[in-house]
């Protein structure tokens, strides 16, 4: 459970970092890209950066309440969500740098 808690701390830190540092002049942040690299849809900044941690918390809470999953499985799920959040932040950063030129 300590690993899971530290993953959530890292996710919150990622949200704070991304919100403050990545594309601060944009009101909306890309959430989905096509295979050609075009942005399909965007969301408001705070919602876009906080979406994955909120989803992760809800899913892990649901899995933990079912009592079927071991703590190691919950930590694995948290790690996967953390990787997804990092990928999203990296893609947004790359997209904003490309947009700026």
Tab-separated table of N, CA and C in Angstrom:
chain	number	residue	atom	x	y	z
A	1	UNK	N	0.814	-1.207	0.000
A	1	UNK	CA	0.000	0.000	0.000
A	1	UNK	C	0.855	1.267	0.000
A	2	UNK	N	2.067	1.157	0.543
A	2	UNK	CA	2.961	2.308	0.545
A	2	UNK	C	3.335	2.700	-0.883
A	3	UNK	N	3.552	1.687	-1.718
A	3	UNK	CA	3.875	1.959	-3.114
A	3	UNK	C	2.714	2.661	-3.812
A	4	UNK	N	1.519	2.204	-3.553
A	4	UNK	CA	0.330	2.821	-4.154
A	4	UNK	C	0.189	4.267	-3.709
A	5	UNK	N	0.405	4.517	-2.427
A	5	UNK	CA	0.311	5.890	-1.916
A	5	UNK	C	1.373	6.780	-2.559
A	6	UNK	N	2.572	6.263	-2.719
A	6	UNK	CA	3.625	7.073	-3.333
A	6	UNK	C	3.333	7.326	-4.807
A	7	UNK	N	2.668	6.382	-5.473
A	7	UNK	CA	2.278	6.611	-6.865
A	7	UNK	C	1.269	7.745	-6.969
A	8	UNK	N	0.337	7.807	-6.034
A	8	UNK	CA	-0.647	8.897	-6.052
A	8	UNK	C	0.013	10.235	-5.727
A	9	UNK	N	0.999	10.221	-4.836
A	9	UNK	CA	1.737	11.458	-4.540
A	9	UNK	C	2.459	11.939	-5.797
A	10	UNK	N	3.071	11.011	-6.522
A	10	UNK	CA	3.746	11.377	-7.772
A	10	UNK	C	2.758	11.905	-8.804
A	11	UNK	N	1.566	11.321	-8.856
A	11	UNK	CA	0.555	11.805	-9.804
A	11	UNK	C	0.130	13.232	-9.480
A	12	UNK	N	-0.087	13.514	-8.205
A	12	UNK	CA	-0.475	14.876	-7.809
A	12	UNK	C	0.658	15.855	-8.106
A	13	UNK	N	1.889	15.448	-7.830
A	13	UNK	CA	3.039	16.299	-8.151
A	13	UNK	C	3.118	16.536	-9.660
A	14	UNK	N	2.802	15.512	-10.437
A	14	UNK	CA	2.795	15.661	-11.889
A	14	UNK	C	1.748	16.648	-12.361
A	15	UNK	N	0.580	16.624	-11.725
A	15	UNK	CA	-0.484	17.572	-12.069
A	15	UNK	C	-0.028	18.996	-11.779
A	16	UNK	N	0.544	19.209	-10.605
A	16	UNK	CA	0.999	20.547	-10.222
A	16	UNK	C	2.091	21.031	-11.172
A	17	UNK	N	3.057	20.158	-11.451
A	17	UNK	CA	4.146	20.535	-12.359
A	17	UNK	C	3.606	20.872	-13.747
A	18	UNK	N	2.783	19.981	-14.292
A	18	UNK	CA	2.268	20.179	-15.646
A	18	UNK	C	1.408	21.438	-15.732
A	19	UNK	N	0.580	21.655	-14.730
A	19	UNK	CA	-0.307	22.831	-14.759
A	19	UNK	C	0.513	24.126	-14.740
A	20	UNK	N	1.591	24.136	-13.975
A	20	UNK	CA	2.400	25.353	-13.845
A	20	UNK	C	3.393	25.545	-14.992
A	21	UNK	N	3.907	24.465	-15.552
A	21	UNK	CA	5.021	24.573	-16.488
A	21	UNK	C	4.704	24.300	-17.951
A	22	UNK	N	3.720	23.473	-18.231
A	22	UNK	CA	3.505	23.039	-19.602
A	22	UNK	C	2.395	23.864	-20.241
A	23	UNK	N	2.720	24.513	-21.311
A	23	UNK	CA	1.781	25.331	-22.089
A	23	UNK	C	0.959	26.258	-21.206
A	24	UNK	N	1.606	27.120	-20.415
A	24	UNK	CA	0.858	27.976	-19.491
A	24	UNK	C	-0.031	28.994	-20.187
A	25	UNK	N	0.239	29.275	-21.462
A	25	UNK	CA	-0.558	30.265	-22.182
A	25	UNK	C	-1.792	29.668	-22.865
A	26	UNK	N	-1.939	28.330	-22.803
A	26	UNK	CA	-3.094	27.675	-23.430
A	26	UNK	C	-4.228	27.513	-22.433
A	27	UNK	N	-5.440	27.808	-22.877
A	27	UNK	CA	-6.615	27.621	-22.031
A	27	UNK	C	-7.113	26.195	-22.037
A	28	UNK	N	-6.821	25.494	-23.139
A	28	UNK	CA	-7.238	24.098	-23.230
A	28	UNK	C	-6.038	23.244	-23.632
A	29	UNK	N	-6.060	22.014	-23.187
A	29	UNK	CA	-4.945	21.084	-23.364
A	29	UNK	C	-5.431	19.895	-24.188
A	30	UNK	N	-4.635	19.433	-25.163
A	30	UNK	CA	-5.037	18.265	-25.947
A	30	UNK	C	-5.218	17.026	-25.071
A	31	UNK	N	-6.264	16.271	-25.383
A	31	UNK	CA	-6.529	15.037	-24.659
A	31	UNK	C	-6.427	13.818	-25.562
A	32	UNK	N	-6.572	14.021	-26.868
A	32	UNK	CA	-6.531	12.896	-27.794
A	32	UNK	C	-5.962	13.371	-29.121
A	33	UNK	N	-5.113	12.522	-29.702
A	33	UNK	CA	-4.500	12.815	-30.981
A	33	UNK	C	-4.868	11.733	-31.973
A	34	UNK	N	-4.944	12.111	-33.253
A	34	UNK	CA	-5.163	11.119	-34.308
A	34	UNK	C	-3.821	10.463	-34.629
A	35	UNK	N	-3.854	9.440	-35.450
A	35	UNK	CA	-2.617	8.762	-35.829
A	35	UNK	C	-1.698	9.662	-36.647
A	36	UNK	N	-2.270	10.662	-37.296
A	36	UNK	CA	-1.449	11.607	-38.058
A	36	UNK	C	-0.877	12.720	-37.187
A	37	UNK	N	-1.250	12.747	-35.905
A	37	UNK	CA	-0.701	13.738	-34.979
A	37	UNK	C	-1.563	14.964	-34.776
A	38	UNK	N	-2.727	15.007	-35.373
A	38	UNK	CA	-3.638	16.145	-35.177
A	38	UNK	C	-4.428	15.961	-33.888
A	39	UNK	N	-4.713	17.066	-33.225
A	39	UNK	CA	-5.478	17.018	-31.982
A	39	UNK	C	-6.950	16.802	-32.306
A	40	UNK	N	-7.536	15.752	-31.716
A	40	UNK	CA	-8.955	15.459	-31.933
A	40	UNK	C	-9.855	16.250	-30.994
A	41	UNK	N	-9.464	16.345	-29.734
A	41	UNK	CA	-10.254	17.142	-28.797
A	41	UNK	C	-9.387	17.582	-27.637
A	42	UNK	N	-9.826	18.655	-26.999
A	42	UNK	CA	-9.095	19.253	-25.887
A	42	UNK	C	-10.019	19.423	-24.695
A	43	UNK	N	-9.409	19.692	-23.538
A	43	UNK	CA	-10.168	19.929	-22.307
A	43	UNK	C	-9.543	21.123	-21.581
A	44	UNK	N	-10.296	21.751	-20.688
A	44	UNK	CA	-9.715	22.836	-19.882
A	44	UNK	C	-8.466	22.343	-19.138
A	45	UNK	N	-7.529	23.244	-18.920
A	45	UNK	CA	-6.209	22.891	-18.364
A	45	UNK	C	-6.273	21.999	-17.130
A	46	UNK	N	-6.961	22.437	-16.089
A	46	UNK	CA	-6.959	21.687	-14.839
A	46	UNK	C	-7.594	20.311	-15.022
A	47	UNK	N	-8.698	20.263	-15.734
A	47	UNK	CA	-9.356	18.983	-15.981
A	47	UNK	C	-8.465	18.054	-16.796
A	48	UNK	N	-7.792	18.592	-17.798
A	48	UNK	CA	-6.934	17.774	-18.659
A	48	UNK	C	-5.791	17.150	-17.876
A	49	UNK	N	-5.132	17.937	-17.041
A	49	UNK	CA	-3.990	17.402	-16.301
A	49	UNK	C	-4.414	16.535	-15.116
A	50	UNK	N	-5.588	16.780	-14.559
A	50	UNK	CA	-6.039	16.017	-13.393
A	50	UNK	C	-6.886	14.804	-13.762
A	51	UNK	N	-7.201	14.619	-15.034
A	51	UNK	CA	-8.096	13.540	-15.444
A	51	UNK	C	-7.564	12.156	-15.068
A	52	UNK	N	-6.327	11.871	-15.406
A	52	UNK	CA	-5.777	10.527	-15.144
A	52	UNK	C	-5.686	10.241	-13.642
A	53	UNK	N	-5.185	11.151	-12.803
A	53	UNK	CA	-5.167	10.840	-11.369
A	53	UNK	C	-6.569	10.631	-10.777
A	54	UNK	N	-7.554	11.402	-11.237
A	54	UNK	CA	-8.918	11.218	-10.736
A	54	UNK	C	-9.456	9.866	-11.175
A	55	UNK	N	-9.233	9.510	-12.424
A	55	UNK	CA	-9.655	8.208	-12.928
A	55	UNK	C	-8.939	7.082	-12.183
A	56	UNK	N	-7.648	7.243	-11.945
A	56	UNK	CA	-6.871	6.227	-11.221
A	56	UNK	C	-7.413	6.033	-9.813
A	57	UNK	N	-7.707	7.125	-9.130
A	57	UNK	CA	-8.228	7.026	-7.768
A	57	UNK	C	-9.557	6.279	-7.757
A	58	UNK	N	-10.430	6.605	-8.694
A	58	UNK	CA	-11.738	5.947	-8.756
A	58	UNK	C	-11.607	4.460	-9.060
A	59	UNK	N	-10.755	4.106	-10.015
A	59	UNK	CA	-10.590	2.702	-10.387
A	59	UNK	C	-9.948	1.907	-9.258
A	60	UNK	N	-8.901	2.446	-8.651
A	60	UNK	CA	-8.230	1.732	-7.551
A	60	UNK	C	-9.167	1.599	-6.358
A	61	UNK	N	-9.950	2.614	-6.076
A	61	UNK	CA	-10.926	2.528	-4.992
A	61	UNK	C	-11.965	1.446	-5.274
A	62	UNK	N	-12.421	1.373	-6.506
A	62	UNK	CA	-13.373	0.348	-6.898
A	62	UNK	C	-12.754	-1.048	-6.791
A	63	UNK	N	-11.528	-1.202	-7.259
A	63	UNK	CA	-10.845	-2.499	-7.169
A	63	UNK	C	-10.579	-2.898	-5.721
A	64	UNK	N	-10.190	-1.937	-4.905
A	64	UNK	CA	-9.899	-2.240	-3.502
A	64	UNK	C	-11.162	-2.624	-2.744
A	65	UNK	N	-12.280	-2.038	-3.102
A	65	UNK	CA	-13.528	-2.354	-2.403
A	65	UNK	C	-14.058	-3.736	-2.767
A	66	UNK	N	-13.596	-4.281	-3.888
A	66	UNK	CA	-14.066	-5.607	-4.283
A	66	UNK	C	-13.373	-6.720	-3.505
A	67	UNK	N	-12.241	-6.444	-2.885
A	67	UNK	CA	-11.489	-7.389	-2.051
A	67	UNK	C	-11.003	-8.612	-2.822
A	68	UNK	N	-11.051	-8.556	-4.139
A	68	UNK	CA	-10.548	-9.666	-4.961
A	68	UNK	C	-9.070	-9.457	-5.275
A	69	UNK	N	-8.660	-8.219	-5.359
A	69	UNK	CA	-7.311	-7.898	-5.806
A	69	UNK	C	-6.359	-7.746	-4.640
A	70	UNK	N	-5.160	-8.261	-4.805
A	70	UNK	CA	-4.106	-8.146	-3.797
A	70	UNK	C	-3.517	-6.737	-3.850
A	71	UNK	N	-2.884	-6.298	-2.764
A	71	UNK	CA	-2.259	-4.970	-2.777
A	71	UNK	C	-1.233	-4.806	-3.902
A	72	UNK	N	-0.536	-5.876	-4.252
A	72	UNK	CA	0.440	-5.764	-5.337
A	72	UNK	C	-0.257	-5.482	-6.669
A	73	UNK	N	-1.436	-6.047	-6.875
A	73	UNK	CA	-2.191	-5.780	-8.100
A	73	UNK	C	-2.674	-4.337	-8.124
A	74	UNK	N	-3.047	-3.808	-6.972
A	74	UNK	CA	-3.477	-2.407	-6.908
A	74	UNK	C	-2.302	-1.482	-7.204
A	75	UNK	N	-1.124	-1.832	-6.697
A	75	UNK	CA	0.071	-1.030	-6.986
A	75	UNK	C	0.418	-1.083	-8.458
A	76	UNK	N	0.246	-2.243	-9.067
A	76	UNK	CA	0.488	-2.365	-10.503
A	76	UNK	C	-0.481	-1.478	-11.279
A	77	UNK	N	-1.743	-1.477	-10.896
A	77	UNK	CA	-2.731	-0.613	-11.553
A	77	UNK	C	-2.348	0.861	-11.384
A	78	UNK	N	-1.930	1.233	-10.180
A	78	UNK	CA	-1.484	2.608	-9.945
A	78	UNK	C	-0.283	2.974	-10.789
A	79	UNK	N	0.645	2.028	-10.949
A	79	UNK	CA	1.821	2.266	-11.780
A	79	UNK	C	1.463	2.455	-13.245
A	80	UNK	N	0.495	1.695	-13.716
A	80	UNK	CA	0.048	1.846	-15.099
A	80	UNK	C	-0.595	3.212	-15.310
A	81	UNK	N	-1.411	3.640	-14.353
A	81	UNK	CA	-2.015	4.975	-14.465
A	81	UNK	C	-0.947	6.068	-14.401
A	82	UNK	N	0.066	5.882	-13.564
A	82	UNK	CA	1.154	6.856	-13.480
A	82	UNK	C	1.882	6.948	-14.819
A	83	UNK	N	2.130	5.806	-15.451
A	83	UNK	CA	2.778	5.800	-16.768
A	83	UNK	C	1.904	6.501	-17.803
A	84	UNK	N	0.600	6.288	-17.736
A	84	UNK	CA	-0.325	6.958	-18.668
A	84	UNK	C	-0.299	8.466	-18.471
A	85	UNK	N	-0.245	8.902	-17.225
A	85	UNK	CA	-0.201	10.329	-16.961
A	85	UNK	C	1.105	10.936	-17.475
A	86	UNK	N	2.214	10.255	-17.246
A	86	UNK	CA	3.497	10.764	-17.733
A	86	UNK	C	3.508	10.838	-19.262
A	87	UNK	N	2.944	9.838	-19.917
A	87	UNK	CA	2.861	9.863	-21.375
A	87	UNK	C	2.012	11.044	-21.848
A	88	UNK	N	0.893	11.285	-21.188
A	88	UNK	CA	0.038	12.411	-21.569
A	88	UNK	C	0.780	13.730	-21.412
A	89	UNK	N	1.475	13.906	-20.296
A	89	UNK	CA	2.213	15.153	-20.071
A	89	UNK	C	3.305	15.324	-21.125
A	90	UNK	N	4.016	14.250	-21.457
A	90	UNK	CA	5.052	14.335	-22.486
A	90	UNK	C	4.463	14.676	-23.855
A	91	UNK	N	3.329	14.078	-24.191
A	91	UNK	CA	2.691	14.382	-25.472
A	91	UNK	C	2.190	15.822	-25.530
A	92	UNK	N	1.638	16.305	-24.435
A	92	UNK	CA	1.175	17.697	-24.399
A	92	UNK	C	2.359	18.647	-24.530
A	93	UNK	N	3.448	18.336	-23.843
A	93	UNK	CA	4.641	19.171	-23.919
A	93	UNK	C	5.173	19.202	-25.351
A	94	UNK	N	5.252	18.050	-25.977
A	94	UNK	CA	5.738	17.980	-27.363
A	94	UNK	C	4.799	18.735	-28.301
A	95	UNK	N	3.507	18.576	-28.101
A	95	UNK	CA	2.527	19.255	-28.939
A	95	UNK	C	2.615	20.773	-28.781
A	96	UNK	N	2.789	21.235	-27.552
A	96	UNK	CA	2.847	22.687	-27.331
A	96	UNK	C	4.138	23.273	-27.893
A	97	UNK	N	5.228	22.517	-27.823
A	97	UNK	CA	6.499	23.011	-28.393
A	97	UNK	C	6.413	23.054	-29.909
A	98	UNK	N	5.755	22.073	-30.523
A	98	UNK	CA	5.586	22.052	-31.969
A	98	UNK	C	4.697	23.217	-32.405
A	99	UNK	N	3.673	23.484	-31.632
A	99	UNK	CA	2.734	24.559	-31.962
A	99	UNK	C	3.417	25.926	-31.904
A	100	UNK	N	4.313	26.094	-30.906
A	100	UNK	CA	5.015	27.367	-30.758
A	100	UNK	C	6.080	27.577	-31.820
A	101	UNK	N	6.540	26.463	-32.365
A	101	UNK	CA	7.534	26.593	-33.431
A	101	UNK	C	8.850	26.240	-33.009
